[in-house]
mmCIF file of C-alpha atoms and ligand atoms in Angstrom:
data_model
loop_
_atom_site.group_PDB
_atom_site.id
_atom_site.type_symbol
_atom_site.label_atom_id
_atom_site.label_comp_id
_atom_site.label_asym_id
_atom_site.label_seq_id
_atom_site.Cartn_x
_atom_site.Cartn_y
_atom_site.Cartn_z
ATOM 1 C CA MET L 1274 -3.410 -21.867 -10.084
ATOM 2 C CA GLN L 1275 -3.279 -20.392 -13.568
ATOM 3 C CA LEU L 1276 -0.656 -17.827 -14.624
ATOM 4 C CA ILE L 1277 -2.001 -15.383 -17.223
ATOM 5 C CA HIS L 1278 -0.077 -12.659 -19.032
ATOM 6 C CA SER L 1279 -2.604 -11.257 -21.514
ATOM 7 C CA VAL L 1280 -5.731 -9.174 -21.043
ATOM 8 C CA ALA L 1281 -7.681 -11.310 -23.535
ATOM 9 C CA GLU L 1282 -6.877 -14.540 -21.690
ATOM 10 C CA LEU L 1283 -7.710 -12.940 -18.332
ATOM 11 C CA ARG L 1284 -11.116 -11.756 -19.586
ATOM 12 C CA ALA L 1285 -11.883 -15.205 -21.035
ATOM 13 C CA ARG L 1286 -10.859 -16.982 -17.823
ATOM 14 C CA LEU L 1287 -12.898 -14.687 -15.566
ATOM 15 C CA ALA L 1288 -16.016 -14.459 -17.776
ATOM 16 C CA SER L 1289 -17.798 -17.143 -15.773
ATOM 17 C CA GLU L 1290 -16.120 -16.727 -12.403
ATOM 18 C CA PRO L 1291 -18.068 -14.413 -10.090
ATOM 19 C CA PRO L 1292 -17.688 -13.665 -7.244
ATOM 20 C CA VAL L 1293 -14.068 -12.648 -7.681
ATOM 21 C CA ALA L 1294 -11.900 -11.335 -4.838
ATOM 22 C CA PHE L 1295 -8.813 -9.451 -5.984
ATOM 23 C CA VAL L 1296 -5.428 -8.585 -4.495
ATOM 24 C CA PRO L 1297 -3.382 -6.152 -6.606
ATOM 25 C CA THR L 1298 0.369 -6.327 -5.904
ATOM 26 C CA MET L 1299 3.704 -5.424 -7.416
ATOM 27 C CA GLY L 1300 5.026 -8.891 -6.602
ATOM 28 C CA ASN L 1301 8.047 -9.862 -4.517
ATOM 29 C CA LEU L 1302 5.497 -11.296 -2.153
ATOM 30 C CA HIS L 1303 6.009 -11.583 1.589
ATOM 31 C CA ALA L 1304 3.844 -12.771 4.483
ATOM 32 C CA GLY L 1305 1.896 -9.494 4.430
ATOM 33 C CA HIS L 1306 0.751 -10.089 0.840
ATOM 34 C CA LEU L 1307 -0.133 -13.707 1.592
ATOM 35 C CA ASP L 1308 -2.328 -12.525 4.468
ATOM 36 C CA LEU L 1309 -4.227 -10.301 2.018
ATOM 37 C CA VAL L 1310 -4.699 -13.284 -0.298
ATOM 38 C CA ARG L 1311 -6.087 -15.345 2.596
ATOM 39 C CA ILE L 1312 -8.512 -12.521 3.415
ATOM 40 C CA ALA L 1313 -9.554 -12.472 -0.266
ATOM 41 C CA ARG L 1314 -10.267 -16.206 -0.094
ATOM 42 C CA GLN L 1315 -12.884 -15.514 2.599
ATOM 43 C CA HIS L 1316 -14.720 -13.184 0.202
ATOM 44 C CA GLY L 1317 -14.633 -14.751 -3.241
ATOM 45 C CA ARG L 1318 -14.988 -18.109 -4.928
ATOM 46 C CA CYS L 1319 -12.219 -17.094 -7.309
ATOM 47 C CA VAL L 1320 -9.130 -15.291 -5.975
ATOM 48 C CA VAL L 1321 -7.123 -13.234 -8.463
ATOM 49 C CA VAL L 1322 -3.720 -11.734 -7.628
ATOM 50 C CA SER L 1323 -2.104 -9.268 -10.019
ATOM 51 C CA ILE L 1324 1.650 -8.835 -10.157
ATOM 52 C CA PHE L 1325 2.645 -5.714 -12.015
ATOM 53 C CA VAL L 1326 5.366 -3.167 -11.271
ATOM 54 C CA ASN L 1327 3.522 -0.088 -12.461
ATOM 55 C CA PRO L 1328 5.818 2.489 -14.076
ATOM 56 C CA LEU L 1329 3.153 5.201 -13.752
ATOM 57 C CA GLN L 1330 3.504 5.373 -9.973
ATOM 58 C CA PHE L 1331 7.307 5.767 -9.863
ATOM 59 C CA GLY L 1332 8.895 9.208 -10.151
ATOM 60 C CA VAL L 1333 12.143 10.059 -11.890
ATOM 61 C CA GLY L 1334 15.070 8.719 -9.839
ATOM 62 C CA GLU L 1335 12.863 6.306 -7.864
ATOM 63 C CA ASP L 1336 13.383 2.545 -7.729
ATOM 64 C CA PHE L 1337 11.310 1.342 -10.726
ATOM 65 C CA ASP L 1338 14.276 -0.428 -12.386
ATOM 66 C CA GLN L 1339 15.623 -1.790 -9.119
ATOM 67 C CA TYR L 1340 12.237 -2.992 -7.769
ATOM 68 C CA PRO L 1341 12.592 -6.765 -7.174
ATOM 69 C CA ARG L 1342 10.831 -8.871 -9.815
ATOM 70 C CA THR L 1343 10.477 -12.461 -8.603
ATOM 71 C CA LEU L 1344 7.560 -13.912 -10.581
ATOM 72 C CA GLU L 1345 8.579 -17.560 -10.284
ATOM 73 C CA ALA L 1346 8.997 -17.426 -6.510
ATOM 74 C CA ASP L 1347 5.781 -15.400 -6.194
ATOM 75 C CA CYS L 1348 3.807 -18.015 -8.149
ATOM 76 C CA ALA L 1349 5.261 -20.775 -5.960
ATOM 77 C CA GLN L 1350 4.000 -18.925 -2.868
ATOM 78 C CA LEU L 1351 0.566 -18.373 -4.411
ATOM 79 C CA ASP L 1352 0.105 -21.971 -5.493
ATOM 80 C CA GLY L 1353 -2.825 -23.294 -3.473
ATOM 81 C CA LEU L 1354 -3.807 -19.802 -2.277
ATOM 82 C CA ALA L 1355 -4.864 -18.024 -5.495
ATOM 83 C CA ASP L 1356 -6.780 -19.258 -8.535
ATOM 84 C CA VAL L 1357 -5.394 -16.811 -11.065
ATOM 85 C CA VAL L 1358 -2.188 -14.791 -11.153
ATOM 86 C CA PHE L 1359 -2.333 -11.946 -13.668
ATOM 87 C CA ALA L 1360 1.178 -10.797 -14.554
ATOM 88 C CA PRO L 1361 0.975 -8.519 -17.587
ATOM 89 C CA SER L 1362 3.922 -6.829 -19.273
ATOM 90 C CA VAL L 1363 4.116 -3.041 -19.342
ATOM 91 C CA ALA L 1364 3.137 -3.172 -23.042
ATOM 92 C CA GLU L 1365 0.087 -5.297 -22.213
ATOM 93 C CA MET L 1366 -1.111 -2.847 -19.555
ATOM 94 C CA TYR L 1367 -0.160 0.264 -21.512
ATOM 95 C CA PRO L 1368 -0.351 -0.616 -25.233
ATOM 96 C CA ALA L 1369 -0.590 3.133 -25.925
ATOM 97 C CA PRO L 1370 0.714 5.988 -23.779
ATOM 98 C CA GLN L 1371 -1.677 6.421 -20.839
ATOM 99 C CA THR L 1372 -2.715 9.993 -21.589
ATOM 100 C CA MET L 1373 -5.927 9.690 -19.541
ATOM 101 C CA THR L 1374 -5.212 9.372 -15.847
ATOM 102 C CA VAL L 1375 -7.061 9.638 -12.551
ATOM 103 C CA THR L 1376 -6.586 12.870 -10.631
ATOM 104 C CA PRO L 1377 -6.828 11.902 -6.965
ATOM 105 C CA PRO L 1378 -8.256 14.241 -4.307
ATOM 106 C CA PRO L 1379 -6.052 16.978 -2.734
ATOM 107 C CA ILE L 1380 -5.149 14.769 0.252
ATOM 108 C CA ALA L 1381 -3.073 12.708 -2.213
ATOM 109 C CA SER L 1382 -0.667 15.650 -2.516
ATOM 110 C CA GLU L 1383 0.080 15.562 1.217
ATOM 111 C CA LEU L 1384 2.056 13.012 3.273
ATOM 112 C CA CYS L 1385 3.654 10.563 0.779
ATOM 113 C CA GLY L 1386 2.188 12.565 -2.109
ATOM 114 C CA ALA L 1387 4.266 15.602 -1.124
ATOM 115 C CA ALA L 1388 7.522 13.654 -1.518
ATOM 116 C CA ARG L 1389 6.271 11.618 -4.493
ATOM 117 C CA PRO L 1390 4.335 13.950 -6.816
ATOM 118 C CA GLY L 1391 2.101 12.001 -9.216
ATOM 119 C CA HIS L 1392 2.489 8.763 -7.261
ATOM 120 C CA PHE L 1393 -1.162 8.411 -6.252
ATOM 121 C CA SER L 1394 -2.383 9.396 -9.695
ATOM 122 C CA GLY L 1395 -0.292 6.506 -11.043
ATOM 123 C CA VAL L 1396 -1.654 4.161 -8.366
ATOM 124 C CA ALA L 1397 -5.289 5.179 -8.887
ATOM 125 C CA THR L 1398 -4.958 4.908 -12.665
ATOM 126 C CA VAL L 1399 -3.497 1.396 -12.656
ATOM 127 C CA VAL L 1400 -5.915 0.210 -9.970
ATOM 128 C CA LEU L 1401 -8.874 1.523 -12.000
ATOM 129 C CA LYS L 1402 -7.545 -0.319 -15.069
ATOM 130 C CA LEU L 1403 -7.023 -3.507 -13.057
ATOM 131 C CA PHE L 1404 -10.519 -3.226 -11.552
ATOM 132 C CA ASN L 1405 -11.940 -2.910 -15.082
ATOM 133 C CA LEU L 1406 -10.013 -5.981 -16.224
ATOM 134 C CA VAL L 1407 -10.665 -8.226 -13.232
ATOM 135 C CA GLN L 1408 -14.127 -6.847 -12.307
ATOM 136 C CA PRO L 1409 -13.904 -8.075 -8.716
ATOM 137 C CA GLN L 1410 -16.683 -7.861 -6.147
ATOM 138 C CA VAL L 1411 -14.085 -7.443 -3.391
ATOM 139 C CA ALA L 1412 -10.526 -6.076 -3.424
ATOM 140 C CA VAL L 1413 -8.037 -6.283 -0.561
ATOM 141 C CA PHE L 1414 -5.255 -3.768 0.134
ATOM 142 C CA GLY L 1415 -2.798 -3.566 3.041
ATOM 143 C CA LYS L 1416 -3.164 -0.914 5.725
ATOM 144 C CA LYS L 1417 0.623 -0.586 5.599
ATOM 145 C CA ASP L 1418 0.000 1.731 2.604
ATOM 146 C CA TYR L 1419 -2.598 3.670 4.566
ATOM 147 C CA GLN L 1420 -2.783 6.695 2.284
ATOM 148 C CA GLN L 1421 -3.018 4.437 -0.773
ATOM 149 C CA LEU L 1422 -5.941 2.583 0.841
ATOM 150 C CA HIS L 1423 -7.636 5.934 1.506
ATOM 151 C CA VAL L 1424 -7.163 7.059 -2.120
ATOM 152 C CA ILE L 1425 -8.553 3.754 -3.412
ATOM 153 C CA ARG L 1426 -11.595 3.998 -1.155
ATOM 154 C CA GLN L 1427 -12.176 7.469 -2.627
ATOM 155 C CA LEU L 1428 -11.715 6.127 -6.167
ATOM 156 C CA VAL L 1429 -14.342 3.446 -5.586
ATOM 157 C CA ALA L 1430 -16.782 5.801 -3.848
ATOM 158 C CA GLN L 1431 -16.470 8.715 -6.268
ATOM 159 C CA PHE L 1432 -16.604 6.615 -9.451
ATOM 160 C CA ASN L 1433 -19.417 4.390 -8.083
ATOM 161 C CA LEU L 1434 -17.433 1.209 -8.594
ATOM 162 C CA PRO L 1435 -19.375 -1.822 -7.320
ATOM 163 C CA ILE L 1436 -16.428 -3.134 -5.328
ATOM 164 C CA THR L 1437 -16.056 -3.639 -1.579
ATOM 165 C CA ILE L 1438 -12.608 -2.563 -0.403
ATOM 166 C CA ILE L 1439 -11.095 -4.392 2.575
ATOM 167 C CA GLY L 1440 -8.029 -3.186 4.475
ATOM 168 C CA GLY L 1441 -5.716 -5.937 5.758
ATOM 169 C CA GLU L 1442 -3.711 -5.354 8.932
ATOM 170 C CA THR L 1443 0.010 -4.671 8.613
ATOM 171 C CA VAL L 1444 2.159 -7.757 9.146
ATOM 172 C CA ARG L 1445 5.350 -7.103 11.110
ATOM 173 C CA ALA L 1446 8.677 -8.848 11.653
ATOM 174 C CA ALA L 1447 9.352 -10.134 15.190
ATOM 175 C CA ASP L 1448 11.055 -6.834 16.118
ATOM 176 C CA GLY L 1449 8.088 -4.749 14.879
ATOM 177 C CA LEU L 1450 9.357 -3.615 11.467
ATOM 178 C CA ALA L 1451 6.446 -3.550 8.999
ATOM 179 C CA LEU L 1452 7.037 -6.082 6.214
ATOM 180 C CA SER L 1453 7.797 -4.435 2.874
ATOM 181 C CA SER L 1454 9.457 -5.516 -0.340
ATOM 182 C CA ARG L 1455 11.742 -2.517 0.086
ATOM 183 C CA ASN L 1456 13.157 -3.860 3.391
ATOM 184 C CA GLN L 1457 15.549 -5.969 1.327
ATOM 185 C CA TYR L 1458 17.307 -2.787 0.171
ATOM 186 C CA LEU L 1459 18.513 -2.317 3.789
ATOM 187 C CA SER L 1460 22.059 -3.304 4.774
ATOM 188 C CA ALA L 1461 22.385 -5.558 7.829
ATOM 189 C CA ALA L 1462 23.152 -2.559 10.041
ATOM 190 C CA GLU L 1463 20.240 -0.584 8.609
ATOM 191 C CA ARG L 1464 17.904 -3.553 9.072
ATOM 192 C CA GLY L 1465 18.850 -3.581 12.770
ATOM 193 C CA ALA L 1466 18.153 0.137 13.059
ATOM 194 C CA ALA L 1467 14.944 0.085 10.989
ATOM 195 C CA VAL L 1468 12.775 -0.994 13.917
ATOM 196 C CA PHE L 1469 13.149 2.517 15.353
ATOM 197 C CA LEU L 1470 10.480 3.757 12.924
ATOM 198 C CA SER L 1471 7.729 1.570 14.403
ATOM 199 C CA GLN L 1472 9.051 2.233 17.927
ATOM 200 C CA THR L 1473 8.746 5.968 17.297
ATOM 201 C CA LEU L 1474 5.135 5.546 16.200
ATOM 202 C CA GLN L 1475 4.478 3.474 19.320
ATOM 203 C CA THR L 1476 5.828 6.315 21.457
ATOM 204 C CA VAL L 1477 3.464 8.771 19.745
ATOM 205 C CA LYS L 1478 0.580 6.354 20.355
ATOM 206 C CA GLN L 1479 1.489 5.920 24.032
ATOM 207 C CA ASN L 1480 1.611 9.697 24.525
ATOM 208 C CA LEU L 1481 -1.766 10.209 22.846
ATOM 209 C CA CYS L 1482 -3.289 7.390 24.890
ATOM 210 C CA ALA L 1483 -1.793 8.948 28.039
ATOM 211 C CA GLY L 1484 -3.733 12.140 27.309
ATOM 212 C CA VAL L 1485 -1.196 14.341 25.495
ATOM 213 C CA ARG L 1486 -3.165 16.357 22.923
ATOM 214 C CA ASP L 1487 -0.524 18.677 21.421
ATOM 215 C CA THR L 1488 -0.250 16.761 18.144
ATOM 216 C CA ALA L 1489 2.179 19.259 16.596
ATOM 217 C CA ALA L 1490 4.598 18.795 19.519
ATOM 218 C CA LEU L 1491 4.301 15.006 19.338
ATOM 219 C CA GLU L 1492 4.988 15.067 15.584
ATOM 220 C CA GLN L 1493 8.007 17.339 16.103
ATOM 221 C CA GLN L 1494 9.433 15.147 18.915
ATOM 222 C CA ALA L 1495 9.073 12.035 16.765
ATOM 223 C CA LEU L 1496 10.680 13.749 13.797
ATOM 224 C CA GLU L 1497 13.614 14.945 15.905
ATOM 225 C CA SER L 1498 14.235 11.568 17.514
ATOM 226 C CA LEU L 1499 14.330 9.911 14.094
ATOM 227 C CA ALA L 1500 16.613 12.637 12.713
ATOM 228 C CA GLN L 1501 18.966 12.255 15.717
ATOM 229 C CA ARG L 1502 19.412 8.606 14.748
ATOM 230 C CA GLY L 1503 20.331 9.507 11.196
ATOM 231 C CA TRP L 1504 16.947 9.143 9.483
ATOM 232 C CA GLN L 1505 15.964 11.666 6.816
ATOM 233 C CA VAL L 1506 12.341 12.238 7.644
ATOM 234 C CA ASP L 1507 9.708 13.125 5.033
ATOM 235 C CA TYR L 1508 6.942 13.463 7.615
ATOM 236 C CA VAL L 1509 5.470 12.263 10.876
ATOM 237 C CA ALA L 1510 1.779 13.177 10.979
ATOM 238 C CA ILE L 1511 -1.147 12.507 13.273
ATOM 239 C CA ARG L 1512 -4.300 12.452 11.164
ATOM 240 C CA SER L 1513 -7.953 11.457 11.172
ATOM 241 C CA GLN L 1514 -8.477 7.839 10.131
ATOM 242 C CA ALA L 1515 -11.582 8.808 8.155
ATOM 243 C CA THR L 1516 -10.235 11.744 6.140
ATOM 244 C CA LEU L 1517 -6.456 11.728 6.636
ATOM 245 C CA ALA L 1518 -6.821 15.447 7.373
ATOM 246 C CA ALA L 1519 -5.622 16.958 10.655
ATOM 247 C CA PRO L 1520 -7.942 15.619 13.368
ATOM 248 C CA ALA L 1521 -10.937 17.726 14.346
ATOM 249 C CA PRO L 1522 -11.119 18.689 18.053
ATOM 250 C CA GLY L 1523 -12.287 15.672 20.035
ATOM 251 C CA GLU L 1524 -11.819 13.243 17.134
ATOM 252 C CA ARG L 1525 -10.882 9.829 18.519
ATOM 253 C CA ALA L 1526 -10.120 7.547 15.566
ATOM 254 C CA LEU L 1527 -6.633 8.705 14.658
ATOM 255 C CA VAL L 1528 -3.661 7.356 12.775
ATOM 256 C CA VAL L 1529 -0.018 8.341 13.079
ATOM 257 C CA LEU L 1530 1.854 7.988 9.804
ATOM 258 C CA ALA L 1531 5.512 8.410 8.949
ATOM 259 C CA ALA L 1532 7.864 8.165 6.014
ATOM 260 C CA ALA L 1533 11.610 8.377 6.415
ATOM 261 C CA ARG L 1534 14.760 7.342 4.657
ATOM 262 C CA LEU L 1535 17.398 5.142 6.230
ATOM 263 C CA GLY L 1536 20.410 5.377 3.935
ATOM 264 C CA HIS L 1537 18.931 5.049 0.453
ATOM 265 C CA THR L 1538 15.794 3.198 1.539
ATOM 266 C CA ARG L 1539 12.513 5.010 2.054
ATOM 267 C CA LEU L 1540 10.308 3.251 4.604
ATOM 268 C CA ILE L 1541 6.729 4.042 5.572
ATOM 269 C CA ASP L 1542 4.680 2.907 8.529
ATOM 270 C CA ASN L 1543 1.574 3.855 10.465
ATOM 271 C CA LEU L 1544 -0.377 2.959 13.596
ATOM 272 C CA GLU L 1545 -4.091 3.364 14.155
ATOM 273 C CA ILE L 1546 -5.023 4.894 17.497
ATOM 274 C CA CYS L 1547 -8.496 4.860 19.015
ATOM 275 C CA LEU L 1548 -8.620 7.293 21.918
ATOM 276 C CA GLU L 1549 -10.916 6.458 24.789
ATOM 277 C CA GLY L 1550 -13.199 9.006 26.222
HETATM 278 O O1 LIG O 1054 0.559 -1.448 -3.200
HETATM 279 C C1 LIG O 1054 1.008 -1.820 -4.296
HETATM 280 O O2 LIG O 1054 1.658 -2.848 -4.400
HETATM 281 C C2 LIG O 1054 0.726 -0.993 -5.543
HETATM 282 O O3 LIG O 1054 0.731 0.373 -5.244
HETATM 283 C C3 LIG O 1054 -0.573 -1.388 -6.266
HETATM 284 C C4 LIG O 1054 -1.804 -1.156 -5.398
HETATM 285 C C5 LIG O 1054 -0.509 -2.855 -6.668
HETATM 286 C C6 LIG O 1054 -0.741 -0.550 -7.531
HETATM 287 O O4 LIG O 1054 0.339 -0.713 -8.398
#
């Protein structure tokens, strides 16, 4: 595995490497990331992982400075799994102020975008830059960031990028908590309580599968049960898997998504639901 910090070296290394499969990350890797890298291995002769904490996607007062940076440990985990780790500095990625950015579709202003204005523009912009640098045939993103995956699929489709996007399943801890680098911000007591987010989504899923169709009532119940346990809820929303809009009547491929704060930590999770009928 080769660790590369500069754009020039990356381009030289990858010049003769197709097909490349790519996993963009912000580092602090956990089992969920490693799963994505293993999926990438099935799709490319050369597997590239980027590690870059992208300032463009963090708002004022968010955790950009605090975000865990663990390059050495990340490289140790990737040894034997990835061929190239691209870990540029902020100056390498943004040698001049990034005054041209991607404006994502309106859906990016809902759900997480409502609480984090500009977040998906920052994500889409850095991912487009990374795609241009790595020029992968395949790129793998986690379904844990469901709205991000949707925005990236739109980016690829609307800008005609010749890249196949693959969504990797969310990896969970034994109690059901979705793995996330931000879980380490939780105190021991909060970590114990954090499982309630995925349990709440399971309850919504069970109700939908049992035939309940009043999605607004299910969202409200979920929101209230989280709030009663001390969570500050940004949203609980039942949406269409395909569009992330409110489901059309009779639509069966749904997803329930939620974002909520436990103490100072904002956690997100989602569950796909395929209704029978
Ligand atoms: O999901 C992430 O880790 C980041 O949002 C990404 C896709 C690497 C862009 O910075």
